[in-house]
Coordinates of C-alpha atoms in Angstrom, one line a residue:
M30 CA 131.3 100.5 63.5
D31 CA 129.2 102.9 62.0
T32 CA 130.1 106.3 60.6
P33 CA 129.5 109.1 62.6
Q34 CA 126.7 111.5 61.6
N35 CA 126.4 115.1 62.1
T36 CA 123.4 115.6 63.8
A37 CA 123.7 119.1 64.0
L38 CA 123.9 119.9 60.4
T39 CA 120.8 117.7 59.5
R40 CA 118.8 119.6 62.5
A41 CA 119.9 123.0 60.5
L42 CA 119.0 121.6 57.4
T43 CA 115.3 120.9 58.7
E44 CA 115.0 124.6 59.8
L45 CA 115.6 126.1 56.7
P46 CA 112.3 128.1 55.2
G47 CA 111.1 127.2 51.7
P48 CA 111.9 124.0 49.5
L49 CA 114.8 122.8 49.5
P50 CA 116.5 122.2 45.7
A51 CA 116.5 118.5 44.4
R52 CA 120.3 118.4 43.5
G53 CA 123.2 120.6 43.9
V54 CA 124.9 122.5 46.7
I55 CA 122.8 123.7 49.6
H56 CA 123.8 126.7 51.8
V57 CA 123.4 126.8 55.4
V58 CA 124.6 130.2 56.5
I59 CA 125.2 131.2 60.0
R60 CA 125.9 135.2 60.4
H61 CA 129.5 135.8 61.7
T62 CA 129.5 138.1 64.5
D63 CA 133.5 138.0 65.2
R64 CA 136.7 137.2 63.2
F65 CA 135.6 136.8 59.5
T66 CA 136.8 138.4 56.1
V67 CA 134.3 139.8 53.5
V68 CA 135.5 138.0 50.2
G69 CA 133.6 139.4 47.0
N70 CA 132.5 137.2 44.1
D71 CA 134.8 138.6 41.4
L72 CA 137.7 136.6 43.3
A73 CA 135.5 133.9 44.6
Q74 CA 133.8 133.1 41.0
H75 CA 136.6 134.0 39.1
P76 CA 136.6 132.6 35.7
T77 CA 140.4 132.4 35.3
L78 CA 141.7 131.9 38.6
S79 CA 143.1 128.4 39.9
T80 CA 141.4 127.4 42.9
T81 CA 145.3 127.7 44.5
A82 CA 145.7 131.5 43.2
V83 CA 141.8 132.0 44.5
G84 CA 142.6 130.4 48.3
L85 CA 145.6 132.0 48.3
A86 CA 144.2 135.3 47.6
V87 CA 141.5 134.8 50.6
R88 CA 144.4 133.7 52.9
I89 CA 146.3 137.0 51.8
Q90 CA 143.2 139.2 52.4
S91 CA 142.3 137.6 56.1
L92 CA 146.1 138.6 57.7
P93 CA 146.4 141.5 59.4
Q94 CA 148.6 144.9 58.4
G95 CA 152.4 144.4 57.7
T96 CA 152.6 140.5 57.6
E97 CA 154.9 139.3 55.7
V98 CA 153.7 137.6 52.5
G99 CA 156.8 136.6 50.7
I100 CA 157.1 133.3 49.1
K101 CA 159.2 131.6 52.1
A102 CA 156.9 133.2 54.4
L103 CA 153.7 131.9 52.7
A104 CA 155.0 128.5 52.7
A105 CA 156.1 128.3 56.5
R106 CA 153.2 129.2 57.2
F107 CA 150.9 127.0 55.1
P108 CA 151.1 123.8 53.5
E109 CA 151.8 124.4 49.9
G110 CA 155.0 124.0 48.3
E111 CA 157.3 127.5 47.1
K112 CA 156.7 126.4 43.6
L113 CA 153.1 126.2 43.8
I114 CA 153.2 129.8 45.8
A115 CA 154.9 131.6 43.4
A116 CA 152.7 130.3 40.5
A117 CA 149.6 131.2 42.7
L118 CA 151.5 134.9 43.4
R119 CA 152.3 135.1 39.6
E120 CA 148.4 134.7 38.4
L121 CA 147.4 137.5 41.1
E122 CA 149.9 139.6 39.9
T123 CA 148.6 139.1 36.2
H124 CA 145.0 139.9 37.4
G125 CA 145.9 142.8 39.3
Y126 CA 144.9 141.7 42.9
L127 CA 149.0 141.8 44.1
Q128 CA 151.9 144.2 43.3
R129 CA 155.0 144.1 44.5
A130 CA 157.7 146.7 44.0
R131 CA 161.1 147.0 45.5
T132 CA 161.2 150.1 47.5
R133 CA 164.2 152.3 48.9
L134 CA 164.0 153.4 52.2
P135 CA 164.9 156.5 54.3
N136 CA 168.0 154.8 55.7
G137 CA 168.7 153.3 51.8
R138 CA 168.0 149.7 52.9
I139 CA 165.6 148.3 49.7
V140 CA 162.7 146.2 50.7
T141 CA 159.6 144.5 48.9
R142 CA 156.5 146.1 49.7
T143 CA 153.3 143.8 48.3
V144 CA 149.9 145.6 48.0
F145 CA 146.7 143.4 47.5
C146 CA 143.4 145.0 46.4
N147 CA 140.5 142.7 46.9
Q148 CA 138.8 144.2 43.8
P149 CA 141.2 145.5 41.3
A150 CA 138.3 145.6 38.8
A151 CA 136.6 148.8 41.2
L152 CA 140.3 150.9 40.5
L153 CA 139.2 151.1 36.5
R154 CA 136.1 152.5 37.0
P155 CA 135.7 156.4 36.6
R156 CA 135.2 158.1 39.6
A157 CA 131.6 159.4 40.3
A158 CA 131.4 163.1 40.3
A159 CA 130.5 164.5 43.8
A160 CA 126.6 164.7 44.0
P161 CA 125.4 168.7 44.3
P162 CA 124.1 169.1 48.0
Q163 CA 120.2 168.9 48.5
L164 CA 118.6 171.2 50.4
P165 CA 116.1 170.1 53.4
P166 CA 112.5 169.8 52.7
T167 CA 111.2 172.6 54.7
A168 CA 114.1 175.4 52.5
R169 CA 113.3 176.9 49.5
P170 CA 115.5 177.7 47.0
I171 CA 116.7 181.4 46.4
T172 CA 116.0 182.9 43.1
P173 CA 118.6 185.7 41.8
P174 CA 116.8 189.0 41.1
A175 CA 115.5 189.6 37.8
Q176 CA 118.1 191.9 35.6
A177 CA 116.8 195.4 34.9
S178 CA 116.7 195.0 31.5
E179 CA 114.0 192.4 31.6
P180 CA 110.6 193.9 32.1
T181 CA 108.5 192.5 35.1
V182 CA 105.0 191.9 34.4
K183 CA 102.8 192.1 37.1
P184 CA 100.0 190.1 38.1
E185 CA 96.2 191.3 37.2
A186 CA 95.1 189.8 40.5
S187 CA 97.0 189.3 43.8
P188 CA 97.2 185.8 44.7
E189 CA 95.1 184.3 47.4
P190 CA 97.1 184.0 50.8
D191 CA 97.9 181.0 51.8
P192 CA 96.0 179.4 54.3
Q193 CA 97.0 179.2 57.9
P194 CA 98.2 176.3 59.3
E195 CA 96.2 174.8 61.7
P196 CA 98.4 174.4 65.2
T197 CA 100.2 171.4 65.9
P198 CA 100.4 170.6 69.3
D199 CA 104.0 170.8 70.9
P200 CA 106.0 167.5 70.4
P201 CA 107.0 165.8 73.5
A202 CA 110.0 166.8 75.5
P203 CA 112.6 163.7 75.2
L204 CA 113.2 162.0 78.4
A205 CA 116.8 163.4 79.6
A206 CA 119.3 161.0 79.2
P207 CA 120.4 159.5 82.7
P208 CA 123.8 161.2 83.8
Q209 CA 126.6 159.1 83.1
A210 CA 129.5 158.9 85.8
A211 CA 132.8 160.8 84.8
A212 CA 135.5 158.9 82.6
P213 CA 138.7 158.5 85.4
P214 CA 141.6 160.7 84.2
F215 CA 144.3 158.9 81.9
V216 CA 147.0 158.4 83.8
R217 CA 150.6 157.6 81.5
L218 CA 152.6 154.7 83.3
V219 CA 155.1 154.9 80.2
P220 CA 157.0 158.3 79.7
P221 CA 156.4 159.4 75.9
P222 CA 159.5 159.4 74.1
T223 CA 159.9 163.0 74.2
A224 CA 159.9 163.5 77.7
P225 CA 163.2 164.4 79.3
K226 CA 165.3 162.1 80.9
P227 CA 166.6 162.5 84.4
P228 CA 170.2 163.4 84.9
R229 CA 172.8 161.0 84.9
P230 CA 174.7 160.7 88.4
P231 CA 178.0 162.1 88.5
L232 CA 181.0 160.2 88.8
P233 CA 181.8 159.6 92.6
R234 CA 185.0 161.4 94.1
P235 CA 187.3 160.5 97.3
R236 CA 187.0 162.9 100.2
E237 CA 190.4 163.3 99.6
L238 CA 192.7 162.8 96.4
T239 CA 195.7 161.9 97.3
P240 CA 199.1 161.4 95.4
E241 CA 199.2 157.4 96.0
L242 CA 195.3 157.0 95.8
E243 CA 196.0 159.2 92.3
R244 CA 199.0 156.5 91.6
I245 CA 197.0 153.4 91.9
S246 CA 193.9 154.7 89.7
T247 CA 195.9 155.8 87.1
A248 CA 198.1 152.4 87.1
L249 CA 195.0 150.2 87.2
L250 CA 192.7 152.3 84.4
S251 CA 195.8 152.5 82.1
D252 CA 196.3 148.3 82.8
L253 CA 193.1 147.3 81.7
R254 CA 193.9 147.0 78.1
H255 CA 196.1 144.1 78.9
H256 CA 193.2 142.1 80.4
A257 CA 190.7 142.9 78.0
P258 CA 192.1 144.8 74.5
Q259 CA 188.4 146.4 74.3
F260 CA 189.0 148.9 77.7
T261 CA 191.9 150.8 75.7
L262 CA 191.3 154.1 77.2
S263 CA 193.2 157.8 76.1
E264 CA 195.3 159.5 78.4
E265 CA 192.4 162.0 78.8
H266 CA 189.7 159.5 79.7
V267 CA 192.2 158.2 82.1
R268 CA 192.8 161.5 84.1
E269 CA 189.0 162.0 84.3
L270 CA 188.0 158.4 85.8
V271 CA 190.8 158.6 88.1
P272 CA 188.5 160.5 90.8
G273 CA 186.1 157.4 90.8
V274 CA 188.4 154.5 91.0
A275 CA 190.2 156.3 94.0
A276 CA 186.6 156.6 95.6
W277 CA 186.7 152.8 95.2
L278 CA 189.8 152.4 96.6
E279 CA 189.0 155.0 99.1
R280 CA 186.4 152.4 100.4
D281 CA 188.7 149.8 100.5
A282 CA 187.4 148.1 97.4
H283 CA 190.3 145.8 96.0
P284 CA 192.3 146.8 92.5
D285 CA 191.5 143.3 91.6
T286 CA 188.0 143.3 92.5
I287 CA 187.6 147.0 90.5
R288 CA 189.5 145.2 88.2
H289 CA 186.9 142.3 87.5
T290 CA 183.8 144.4 88.1
L291 CA 184.8 146.7 85.1
T292 CA 185.2 144.3 82.9
I293 CA 183.1 141.4 83.8
N294 CA 180.0 140.5 81.1
A295 CA 181.0 143.4 78.8
P296 CA 179.5 143.5 75.2
E297 CA 180.8 142.4 72.0
P298 CA 182.4 145.1 70.8
V299 CA 182.7 147.9 73.2
N300 CA 181.8 151.2 71.2
Y301 CA 182.4 153.6 74.2
P302 CA 184.9 152.3 76.6
Y303 CA 184.9 155.5 78.3
Q304 CA 181.1 155.5 79.1
F305 CA 181.1 151.8 79.9
V306 CA 183.3 152.1 82.2
K307 CA 182.2 155.7 83.8
H308 CA 179.0 154.1 84.2
R309 CA 180.2 150.9 86.3
L310 CA 182.0 153.2 87.9
T311 CA 178.8 155.2 89.2
V312 CA 176.3 152.7 89.4
L313 CA 178.1 150.1 91.0
L314 CA 180.0 151.9 93.8
P315 CA 180.1 149.9 96.8
P316 CA 178.9 151.5 100.2
P317 CA 182.0 152.1 103.0
L318 CA 183.4 149.4 104.9
P319 CA 181.6 149.8 108.5
G320 CA 183.8 150.5 111.7
A321 CA 184.2 148.3 114.1
H322 CA 182.1 150.2 116.7
D323 CA 179.4 149.4 114.1
L324 CA 179.5 145.4 114.3
T325 CA 179.7 145.4 118.3
P326 CA 176.2 143.9 118.7
P327 CA 173.6 145.9 121.1
P328 CA 173.9 144.9 125.1
A329 CA 172.0 142.2 126.0
R330 CA 168.6 144.1 127.4
R331 CA 167.8 143.0 130.9
N332 CA 164.6 143.1 132.9
P333 CA 165.3 144.8 136.2
V334 CA 165.0 142.2 139.3
T335 CA 163.4 143.2 142.7
P336 CA 165.8 142.1 145.5
F337 CA 164.8 140.5 148.6
Q338 CA 164.1 142.1 151.6
T339 CA 163.5 141.1 155.5
C340 CA 160.5 141.6 157.1
D341 CA 160.8 144.2 160.3
G342 CA 157.7 142.0 162.0
C343 CA 158.0 138.4 161.0
E344 CA 161.7 138.5 159.6
R345 CA 160.5 136.7 156.8
A346 CA 161.8 137.4 153.1
F347 CA 160.1 138.9 150.3
R348 CA 160.8 141.0 147.3
A349 CA 160.6 144.9 147.3
P350 CA 162.5 147.7 146.6
T351 CA 162.8 149.4 149.5
P352 CA 163.5 147.5 153.4
G353 CA 159.6 147.3 155.4
H354 CA 157.0 144.7 156.4
C355 CA 155.9 142.0 154.1
R356 CA 152.6 142.2 153.1
D357 CA 150.9 140.0 156.0
C358 CA 152.0 142.4 158.4
R359 CA 150.9 145.0 156.5
T360 CA 147.3 143.7 156.9
E361 CA 147.4 143.1 160.2
D362 CA 149.0 146.4 161.1
E363 CA 145.8 147.7 158.9
Q364 CA 143.1 145.6 160.7
R365 CA 144.3 146.4 164.3
A366 CA 144.1 150.4 163.1
A367 CA 140.5 149.8 161.6
A368 CA 139.8 147.8 165.0
A369 CA 141.1 151.0 167.3

């Protein structure tokens, strides 16, 4: 089979202006419009950096801010091994392109911060002094007044007045820009972190905290540590949570159901058992059980049935709410009355 040829590249060579060199590389330059990185010749043509170091520097320069560029992170991203990458990073550090320093964060954690400069030689050049502001061409510099000690020389003849400039026509008025539609108001879908949080719902309470409900609730909360040691509550917390458990018991929730609901799928570890139990007692409160009359189905709706009646004239059966004549007899009576 024939070797496939890149006809697109051959066609691009024919469109290059000017004579092409007889040997060496020929550049076909296509302007980048997106996803490109500017690389200077001081790096691409560095006389002492190895090709691996130059290629790794270009890779690092193309990565976004905050990307991990440690040896293991680069080895996991690129096909080169850790030893080759470590040697290339040392070359870049030697020539000033890369700097790695250990920094302590405000929380006490020590991290390695990597700084990459695409042109380290520019950092060693002296900064150019700020140029004085230039006056517009129509403005004239203001000269300070002469001091009193210096004699003033008056000209013998007054200078000729400047000729009056010819009036120039007024420039055409610029076209008015078309009115732009007002941008829609910005609506924040997510509240900012500083927004006040809604208050938490209070702990549910029963209609009447009887001694029996209080006794069962206290025993249930005190017994939680036997089923899950992480739910060890203090005596004060048990007294505060008793009304919430009593509200569950008042709604005919079984103690085993309450214990299972409070301890199922708990995180490891439970740092604040009191807050955790209070949250579940409040959020997972079951609704009250319906009464017997609530579960009774509504009576079936029946369409009213019109009873049968016996016609007083022909004694034929017909449906009507009240006794009387059928339709035929009523029609005959109307016809006789009309004929009379």
